[in-house]
Every structure is written in structure tokens, then in C-alpha cells.
PDB file of C-alpha atoms in Angstrom:
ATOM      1  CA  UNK A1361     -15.252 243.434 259.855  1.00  0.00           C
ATOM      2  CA  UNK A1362     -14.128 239.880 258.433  1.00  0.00           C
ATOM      3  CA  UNK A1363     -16.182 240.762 255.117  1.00  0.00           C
ATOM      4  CA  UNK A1364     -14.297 244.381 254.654  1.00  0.00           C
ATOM      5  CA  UNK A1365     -11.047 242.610 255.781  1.00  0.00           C
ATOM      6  CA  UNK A1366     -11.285 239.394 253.360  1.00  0.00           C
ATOM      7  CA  UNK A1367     -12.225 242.483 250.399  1.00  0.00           C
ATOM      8  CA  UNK A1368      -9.098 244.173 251.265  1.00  0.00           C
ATOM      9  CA  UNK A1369      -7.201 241.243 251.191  1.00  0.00           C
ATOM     10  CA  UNK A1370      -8.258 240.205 247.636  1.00  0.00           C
ATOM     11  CA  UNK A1371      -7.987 243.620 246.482  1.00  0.00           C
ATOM     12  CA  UNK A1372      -3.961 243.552 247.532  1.00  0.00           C
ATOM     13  CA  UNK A1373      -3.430 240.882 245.928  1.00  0.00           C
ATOM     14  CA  UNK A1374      -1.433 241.059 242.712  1.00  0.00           C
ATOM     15  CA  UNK A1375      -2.757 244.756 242.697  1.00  0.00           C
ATOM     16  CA  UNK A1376      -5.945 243.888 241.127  1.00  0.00           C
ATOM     17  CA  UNK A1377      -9.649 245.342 242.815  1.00  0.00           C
ATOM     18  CA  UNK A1378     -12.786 242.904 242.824  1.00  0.00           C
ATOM     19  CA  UNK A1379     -14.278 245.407 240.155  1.00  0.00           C
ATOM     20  CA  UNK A1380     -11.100 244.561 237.560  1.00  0.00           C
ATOM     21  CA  UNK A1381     -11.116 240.788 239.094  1.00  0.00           C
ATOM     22  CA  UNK A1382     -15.196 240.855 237.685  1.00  0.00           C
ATOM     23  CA  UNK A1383     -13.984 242.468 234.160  1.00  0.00           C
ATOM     24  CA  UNK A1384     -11.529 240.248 233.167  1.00  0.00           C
ATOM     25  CA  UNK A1385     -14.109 237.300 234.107  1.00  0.00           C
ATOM     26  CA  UNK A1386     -16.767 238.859 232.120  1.00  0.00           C
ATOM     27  CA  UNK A1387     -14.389 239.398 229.169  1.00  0.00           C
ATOM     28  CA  UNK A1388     -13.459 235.600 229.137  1.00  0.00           C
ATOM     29  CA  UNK A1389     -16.481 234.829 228.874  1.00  0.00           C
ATOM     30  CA  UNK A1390     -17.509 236.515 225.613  1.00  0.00           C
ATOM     31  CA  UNK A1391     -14.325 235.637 224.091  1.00  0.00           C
ATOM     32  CA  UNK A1392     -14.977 231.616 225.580  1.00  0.00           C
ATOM     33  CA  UNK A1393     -18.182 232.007 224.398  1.00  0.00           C
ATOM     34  CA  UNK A1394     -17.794 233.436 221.067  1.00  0.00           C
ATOM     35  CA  UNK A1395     -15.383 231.048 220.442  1.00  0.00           C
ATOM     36  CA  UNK A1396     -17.207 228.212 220.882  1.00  0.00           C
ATOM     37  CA  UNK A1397     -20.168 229.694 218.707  1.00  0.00           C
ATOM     38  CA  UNK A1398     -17.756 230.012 216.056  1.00  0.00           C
ATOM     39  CA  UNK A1399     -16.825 226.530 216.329  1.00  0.00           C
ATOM     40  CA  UNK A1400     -20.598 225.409 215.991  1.00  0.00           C
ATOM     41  CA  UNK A1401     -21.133 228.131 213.349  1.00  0.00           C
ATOM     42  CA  UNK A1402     -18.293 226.509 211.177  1.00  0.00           C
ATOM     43  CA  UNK A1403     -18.881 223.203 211.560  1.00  0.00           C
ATOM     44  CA  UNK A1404     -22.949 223.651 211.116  1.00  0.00           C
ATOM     45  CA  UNK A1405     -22.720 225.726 208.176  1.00  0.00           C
ATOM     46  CA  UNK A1406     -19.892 223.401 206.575  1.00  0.00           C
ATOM     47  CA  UNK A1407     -22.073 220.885 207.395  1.00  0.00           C
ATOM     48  CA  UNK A1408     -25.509 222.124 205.305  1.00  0.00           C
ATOM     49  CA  UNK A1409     -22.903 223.507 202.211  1.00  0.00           C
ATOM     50  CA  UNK A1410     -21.514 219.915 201.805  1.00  0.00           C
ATOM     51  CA  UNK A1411     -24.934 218.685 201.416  1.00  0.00           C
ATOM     52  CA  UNK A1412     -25.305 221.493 199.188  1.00  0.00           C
ATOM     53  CA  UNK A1413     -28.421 223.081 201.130  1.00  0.00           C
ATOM     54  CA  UNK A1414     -29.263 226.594 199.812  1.00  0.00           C
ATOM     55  CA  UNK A1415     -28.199 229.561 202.095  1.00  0.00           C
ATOM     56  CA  UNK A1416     -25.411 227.571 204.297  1.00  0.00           C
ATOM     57  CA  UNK A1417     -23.704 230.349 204.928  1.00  0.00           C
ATOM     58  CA  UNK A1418     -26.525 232.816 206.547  1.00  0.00           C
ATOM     59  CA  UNK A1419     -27.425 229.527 208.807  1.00  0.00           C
ATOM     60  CA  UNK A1420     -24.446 229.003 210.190  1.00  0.00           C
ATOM     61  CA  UNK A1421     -24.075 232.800 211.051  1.00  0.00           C
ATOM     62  CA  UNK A1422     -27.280 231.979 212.290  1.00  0.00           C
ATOM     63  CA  UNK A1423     -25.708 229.512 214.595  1.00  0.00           C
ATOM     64  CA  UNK A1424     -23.192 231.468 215.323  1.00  0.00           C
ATOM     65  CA  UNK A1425     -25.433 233.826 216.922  1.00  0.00           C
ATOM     66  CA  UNK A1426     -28.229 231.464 218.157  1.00  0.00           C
ATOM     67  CA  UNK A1427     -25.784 229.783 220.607  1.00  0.00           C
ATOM     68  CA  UNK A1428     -25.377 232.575 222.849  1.00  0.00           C
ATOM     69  CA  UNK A1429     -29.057 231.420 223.949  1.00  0.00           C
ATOM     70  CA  UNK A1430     -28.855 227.638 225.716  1.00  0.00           C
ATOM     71  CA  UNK A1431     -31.071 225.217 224.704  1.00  0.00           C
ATOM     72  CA  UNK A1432     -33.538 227.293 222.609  1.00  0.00           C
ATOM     73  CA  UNK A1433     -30.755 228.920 219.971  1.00  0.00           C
ATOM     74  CA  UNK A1434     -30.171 225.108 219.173  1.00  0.00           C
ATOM     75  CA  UNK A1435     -33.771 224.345 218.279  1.00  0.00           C
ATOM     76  CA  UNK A1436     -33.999 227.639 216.476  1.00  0.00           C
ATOM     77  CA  UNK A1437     -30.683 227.027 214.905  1.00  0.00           C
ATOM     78  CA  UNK A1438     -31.299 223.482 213.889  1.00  0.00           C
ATOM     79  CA  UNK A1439     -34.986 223.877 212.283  1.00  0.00           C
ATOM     80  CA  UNK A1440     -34.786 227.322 210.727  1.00  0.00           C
ATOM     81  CA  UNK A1441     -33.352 225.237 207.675  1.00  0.00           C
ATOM     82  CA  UNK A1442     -36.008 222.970 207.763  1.00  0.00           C
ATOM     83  CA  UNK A1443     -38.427 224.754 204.975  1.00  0.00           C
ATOM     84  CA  UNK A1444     -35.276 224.315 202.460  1.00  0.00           C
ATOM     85  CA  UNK A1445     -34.787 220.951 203.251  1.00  0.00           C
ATOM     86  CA  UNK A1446     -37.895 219.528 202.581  1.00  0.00           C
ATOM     87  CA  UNK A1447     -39.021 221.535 199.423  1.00  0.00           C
ATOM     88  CA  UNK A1448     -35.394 221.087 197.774  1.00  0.00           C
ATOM     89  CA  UNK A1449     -35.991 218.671 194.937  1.00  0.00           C
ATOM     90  CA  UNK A1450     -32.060 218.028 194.743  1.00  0.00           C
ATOM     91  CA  UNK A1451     -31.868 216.860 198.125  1.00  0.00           C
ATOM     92  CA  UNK A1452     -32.546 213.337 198.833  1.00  0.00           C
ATOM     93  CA  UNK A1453     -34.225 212.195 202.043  1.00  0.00           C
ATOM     94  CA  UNK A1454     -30.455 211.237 203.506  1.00  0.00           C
ATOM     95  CA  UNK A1455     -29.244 214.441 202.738  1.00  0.00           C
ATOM     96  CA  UNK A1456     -32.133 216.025 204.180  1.00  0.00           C
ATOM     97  CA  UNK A1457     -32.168 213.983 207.572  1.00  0.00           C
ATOM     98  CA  UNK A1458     -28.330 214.110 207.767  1.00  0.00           C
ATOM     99  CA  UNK A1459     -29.024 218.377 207.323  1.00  0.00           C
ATOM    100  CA  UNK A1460     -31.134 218.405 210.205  1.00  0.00           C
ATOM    101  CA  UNK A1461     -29.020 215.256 212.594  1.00  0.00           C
ATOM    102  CA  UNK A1462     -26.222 216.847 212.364  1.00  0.00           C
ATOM    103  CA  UNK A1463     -26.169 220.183 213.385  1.00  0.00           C
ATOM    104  CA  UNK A1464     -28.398 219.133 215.980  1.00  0.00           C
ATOM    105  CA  UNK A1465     -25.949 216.696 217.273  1.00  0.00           C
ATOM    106  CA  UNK A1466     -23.770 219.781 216.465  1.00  0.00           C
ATOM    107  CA  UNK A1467     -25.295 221.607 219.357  1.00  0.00           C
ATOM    108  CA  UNK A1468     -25.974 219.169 221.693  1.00  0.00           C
ATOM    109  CA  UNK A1469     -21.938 218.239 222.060  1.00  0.00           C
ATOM    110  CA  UNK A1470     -20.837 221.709 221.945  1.00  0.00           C
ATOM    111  CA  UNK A1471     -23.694 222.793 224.489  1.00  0.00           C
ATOM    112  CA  UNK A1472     -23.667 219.733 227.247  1.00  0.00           C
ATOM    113  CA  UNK A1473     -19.927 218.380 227.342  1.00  0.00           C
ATOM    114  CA  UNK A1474     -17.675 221.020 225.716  1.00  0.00           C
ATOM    115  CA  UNK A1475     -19.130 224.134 226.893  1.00  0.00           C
ATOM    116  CA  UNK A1476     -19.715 223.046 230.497  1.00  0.00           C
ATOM    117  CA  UNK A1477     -15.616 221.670 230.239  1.00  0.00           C
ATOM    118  CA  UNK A1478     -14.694 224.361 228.483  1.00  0.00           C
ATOM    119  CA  UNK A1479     -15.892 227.176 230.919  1.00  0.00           C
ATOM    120  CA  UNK A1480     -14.813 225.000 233.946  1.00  0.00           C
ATOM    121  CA  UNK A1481     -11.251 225.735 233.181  1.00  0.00           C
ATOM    122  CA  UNK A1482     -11.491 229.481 231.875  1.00  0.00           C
ATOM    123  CA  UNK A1483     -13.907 230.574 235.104  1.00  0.00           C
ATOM    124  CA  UNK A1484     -13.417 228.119 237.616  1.00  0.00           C
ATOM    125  CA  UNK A1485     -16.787 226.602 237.857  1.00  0.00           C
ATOM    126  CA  UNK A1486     -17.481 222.960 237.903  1.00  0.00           C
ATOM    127  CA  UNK A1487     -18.931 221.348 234.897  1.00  0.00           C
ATOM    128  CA  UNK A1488     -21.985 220.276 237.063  1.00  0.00           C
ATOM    129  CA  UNK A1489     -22.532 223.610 237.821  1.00  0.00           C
ATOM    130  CA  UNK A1490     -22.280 225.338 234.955  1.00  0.00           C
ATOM    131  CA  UNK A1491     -25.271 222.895 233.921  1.00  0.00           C
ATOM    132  CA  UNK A1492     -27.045 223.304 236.995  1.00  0.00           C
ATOM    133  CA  UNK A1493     -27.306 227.617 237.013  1.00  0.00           C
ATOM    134  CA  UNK A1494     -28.739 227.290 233.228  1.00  0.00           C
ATOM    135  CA  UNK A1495     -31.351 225.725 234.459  1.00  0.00           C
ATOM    136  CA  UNK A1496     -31.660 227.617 237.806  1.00  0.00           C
ATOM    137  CA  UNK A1497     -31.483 230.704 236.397  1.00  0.00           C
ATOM    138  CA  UNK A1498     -33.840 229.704 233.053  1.00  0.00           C
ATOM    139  CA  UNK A1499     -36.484 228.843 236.076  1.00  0.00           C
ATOM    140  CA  UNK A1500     -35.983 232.715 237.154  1.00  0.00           C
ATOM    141  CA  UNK A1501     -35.698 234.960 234.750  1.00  0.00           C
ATOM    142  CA  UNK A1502     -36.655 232.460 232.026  1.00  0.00           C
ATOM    143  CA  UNK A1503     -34.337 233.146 227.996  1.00  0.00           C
ATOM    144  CA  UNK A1504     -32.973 236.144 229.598  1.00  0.00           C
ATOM    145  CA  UNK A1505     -31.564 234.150 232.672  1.00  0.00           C
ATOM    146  CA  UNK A1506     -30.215 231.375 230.572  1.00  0.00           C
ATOM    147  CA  UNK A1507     -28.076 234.197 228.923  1.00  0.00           C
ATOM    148  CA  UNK A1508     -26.627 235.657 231.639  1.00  0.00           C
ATOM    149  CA  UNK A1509     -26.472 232.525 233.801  1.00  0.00           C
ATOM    150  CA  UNK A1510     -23.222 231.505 233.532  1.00  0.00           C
ATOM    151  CA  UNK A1511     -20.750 234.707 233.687  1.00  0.00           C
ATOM    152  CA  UNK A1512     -23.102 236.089 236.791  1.00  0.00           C
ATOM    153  CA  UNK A1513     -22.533 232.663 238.469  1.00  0.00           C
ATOM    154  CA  UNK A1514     -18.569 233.903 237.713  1.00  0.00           C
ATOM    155  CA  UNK A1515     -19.167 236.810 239.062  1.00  0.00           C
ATOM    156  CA  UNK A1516     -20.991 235.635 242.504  1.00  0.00           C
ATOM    157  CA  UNK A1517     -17.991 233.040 242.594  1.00  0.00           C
ATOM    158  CA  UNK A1518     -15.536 236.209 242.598  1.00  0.00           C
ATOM    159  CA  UNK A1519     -17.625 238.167 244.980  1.00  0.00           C
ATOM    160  CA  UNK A1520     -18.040 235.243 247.612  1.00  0.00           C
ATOM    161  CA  UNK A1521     -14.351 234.369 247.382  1.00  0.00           C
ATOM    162  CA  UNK A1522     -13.741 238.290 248.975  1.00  0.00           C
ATOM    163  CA  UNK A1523     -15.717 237.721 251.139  1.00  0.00           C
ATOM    164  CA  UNK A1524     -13.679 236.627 254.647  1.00  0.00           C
ATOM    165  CA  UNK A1525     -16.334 234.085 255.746  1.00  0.00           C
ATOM    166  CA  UNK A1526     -16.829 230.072 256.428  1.00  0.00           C
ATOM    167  CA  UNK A1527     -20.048 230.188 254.442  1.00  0.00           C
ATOM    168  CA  UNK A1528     -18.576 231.992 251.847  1.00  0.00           C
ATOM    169  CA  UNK A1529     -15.905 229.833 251.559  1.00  0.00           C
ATOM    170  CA  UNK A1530     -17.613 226.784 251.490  1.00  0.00           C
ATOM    171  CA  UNK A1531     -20.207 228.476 248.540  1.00  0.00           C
ATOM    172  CA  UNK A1532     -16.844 228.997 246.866  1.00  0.00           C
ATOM    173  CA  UNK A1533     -15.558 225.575 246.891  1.00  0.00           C
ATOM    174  CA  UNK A1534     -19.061 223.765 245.536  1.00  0.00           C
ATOM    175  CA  UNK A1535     -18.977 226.735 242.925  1.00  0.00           C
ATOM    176  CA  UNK A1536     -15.449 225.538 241.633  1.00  0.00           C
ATOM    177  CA  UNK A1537     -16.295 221.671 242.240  1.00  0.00           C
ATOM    178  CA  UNK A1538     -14.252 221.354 245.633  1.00  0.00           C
ATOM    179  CA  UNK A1539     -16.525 219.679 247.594  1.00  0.00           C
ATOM    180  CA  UNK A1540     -14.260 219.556 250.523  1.00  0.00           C
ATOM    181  CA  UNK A1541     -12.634 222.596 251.568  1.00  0.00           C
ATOM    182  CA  UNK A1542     -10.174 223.412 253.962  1.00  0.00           C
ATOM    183  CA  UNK A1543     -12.047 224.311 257.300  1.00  0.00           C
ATOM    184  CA  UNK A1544      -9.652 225.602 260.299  1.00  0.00           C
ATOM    185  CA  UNK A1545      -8.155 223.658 262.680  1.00  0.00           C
ATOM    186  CA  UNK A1546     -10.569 224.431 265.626  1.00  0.00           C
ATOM    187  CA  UNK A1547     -13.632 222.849 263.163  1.00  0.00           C
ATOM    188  CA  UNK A1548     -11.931 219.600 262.287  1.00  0.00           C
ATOM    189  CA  UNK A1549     -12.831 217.496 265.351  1.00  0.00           C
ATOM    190  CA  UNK A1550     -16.568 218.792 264.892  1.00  0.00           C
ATOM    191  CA  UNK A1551     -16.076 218.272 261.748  1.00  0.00           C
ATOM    192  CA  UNK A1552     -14.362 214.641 262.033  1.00  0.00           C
ATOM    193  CA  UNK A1553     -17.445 213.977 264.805  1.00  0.00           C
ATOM    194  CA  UNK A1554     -20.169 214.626 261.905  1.00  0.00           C
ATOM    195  CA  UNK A1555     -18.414 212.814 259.242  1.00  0.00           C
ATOM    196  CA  UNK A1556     -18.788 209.502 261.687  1.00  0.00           C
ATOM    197  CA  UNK A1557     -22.032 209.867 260.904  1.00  0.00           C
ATOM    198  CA  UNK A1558     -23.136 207.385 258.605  1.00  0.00           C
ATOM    199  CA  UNK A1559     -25.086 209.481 255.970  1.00  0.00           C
ATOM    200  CA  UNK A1560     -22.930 212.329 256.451  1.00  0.00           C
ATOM    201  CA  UNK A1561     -20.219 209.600 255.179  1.00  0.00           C
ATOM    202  CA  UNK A1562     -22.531 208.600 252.241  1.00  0.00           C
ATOM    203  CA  UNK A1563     -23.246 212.782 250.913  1.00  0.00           C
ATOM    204  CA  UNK A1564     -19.682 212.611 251.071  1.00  0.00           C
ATOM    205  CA  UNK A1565     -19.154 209.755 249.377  1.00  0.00           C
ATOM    206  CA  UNK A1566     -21.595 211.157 246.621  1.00  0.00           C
ATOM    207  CA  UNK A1567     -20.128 214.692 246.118  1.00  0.00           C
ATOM    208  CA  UNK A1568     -16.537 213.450 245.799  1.00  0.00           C
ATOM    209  CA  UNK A1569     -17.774 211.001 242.812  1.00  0.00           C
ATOM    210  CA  UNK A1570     -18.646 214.093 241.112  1.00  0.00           C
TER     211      UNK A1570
END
């Protein structure tokens, strides 16, 4: 009853239904996504054409589409060019390190501090966790979980919140990096009794650093 009653109550609100609530997350996502593999596209394949490697342009469309896979579109991304760079007689050994540094470091920024930040704000998950379900669900369901980690984390965050639940709601708040949530008032001397606790004080202590 608290589960169909917490559904209904999300479903009033503002008029919008957990299945439009999911759309709209899965639809910023792609367009968060894309346009951060745009941004690595450009600046990767501006990169390689200043230092006048052959075929810039079809690796950094190469980029652009290799970042929608975590971790491994990077490598893929950042070696493919690696062939041209070292049989290139034009290129000296600066240019060619400098090819293969910097897109890499390319990657790396976009992939573990803008990205994480980046889909914090647009889908309400902490940065932490964004990090965290790549590799959770990259243990899973291996590539194909690394893809789809992050807007069906979204999704389970949108599908807990309906839920009407103390559980639910606490899932919700380490989902979206508030590590403390509101608890009602009849929980707060338990609550307040556990927290005396002195490693209860120090997980505390720990998550709120976060």
C-alpha cells in the first residue's frame, strides 16, 4: 500500500507519470553524453590535425563515438592512431608522443572529473557514484554494462524515489550524494541513540567528507 501510494504521489506531481519521469532522464543522458563526446571528439581530432597526423578527422569521429564505451573507447580511441604515428617520416618523436599524450590525457579528464560532475548535475547522481556503477556494472554485464551503467542507475534512482518507503528513501539519498536524509520524527531518538556510538560517529564522519 505505501509503494502504490508513494507511485501515485509522484505520478500527481506536476502531471508527469514515472514512465515520462524515466524518458526525459534517458533523453538527458544521450544529449549529456553526446555532448561531452563531441567535446573530446573536437579537441582530440584538433589535437592530431595540428600535429599534422594523417586522417585527424576520421579519429576524432572515432572518438566521438568510442566514448560512449568507458574506459575501453579511450584506449581504442587513443592507440588506433598509433600505426600513423610511428611510420610518419614527417613526424618527429615530440610530435608523435604529444599525438598519443594528449588525447589520452584528453580522455582521462573528460571521463574521471568532467563526466562524473557533469552527469551529477543533469541526473542527480553523486560524482562518486557515477564512478562507482561503471565499475559495478562493468563487473556484471562486462562492455555492455559499462554502457548502460549510468542512465539505468538514473533510472533505479527515479524508480526508488516512487517508491513510499524508508529504505527506498535512504537508497535515494546515497544515489544523489545525501548521505543524511531526513528520517521521521519517531526515528530520530533511535537514530540520535546509534549515532552516540562511536564508529557510527566515524562512518558518519567519512560519508559527509565525501
Amino acid at each position: 500500500a505505501g509503494g502504490s501510494s508513494g507511485g501515485e504521489e509522484g505520478e500527481g506531481e506536476g502531471g508527469t507519470s514515472l514512465a515520462e519521469k524515466i524518458d526525459t532522464q534517458v533523453r538527458r543522458y544521450i544529449v549529456l553524453k553526446s555532448a561531452l563526446s563531441l567535446l573530446v571528439a573536437v579537441l582530440s581530432g584538433g589535437t592530431l590535425a595540428l600535429l599534422r597526423v594523417d586522417l585527424a578527422f576520421l579519429f576524432g569521429a572515432v572518438a566521438f563515438f568510442a566514448n560512449f564505451v568507458p574506459n575501453v573507447g579511450s584506449v581504442v580511441s587513443t592507440l588506433l592512431p598509433l600505426p600513423i604515428v610511428l611510420l610518419d617520416p614527417a613526424l618527429s618523436w615530440m610530435g608523435g608522443t604529444l599525438a598519443i599524450m594528449i588525447p589520452l590525457c584528453i580522455h582521462v579528464l573528460v571521463g574521471s572529473v568532467i563526466e562524473p560532475k557533469v552527469f551529477g548535475m543533469g541526473l542527480a547522481l553523486h560524482p562518486v557514484v557515477v564512478l562507482f556503477t561503471v565499475l559495478l556494472w562493468a563487473k556484471l554485464w562486462g562492455v555492455g554494462g559499462m554502457i548502460v551503467s549510468v542512465p539505468l542507475t538514473a533510472v533505479l534512482r527515479i524508480v526508488l524515489k516512487e517508491v513510499n518507503h524508508p529504505y527506498t528513501k535512504q537508497a535515494v539519498s546515497i544515489l544523489e550524494g545525501r548521505w543524511m536524509p531526513q528520517v521521521p520524527p519517531g526515528v530520530l531518538g533511535s537514530r540520535r541513540r546509534s549515532n552516540s556510538n562511536p564508529h557510527f560517529s566515524a562512518l558518519d564522519s567519512v560519508l559527509n567528507a565525501l
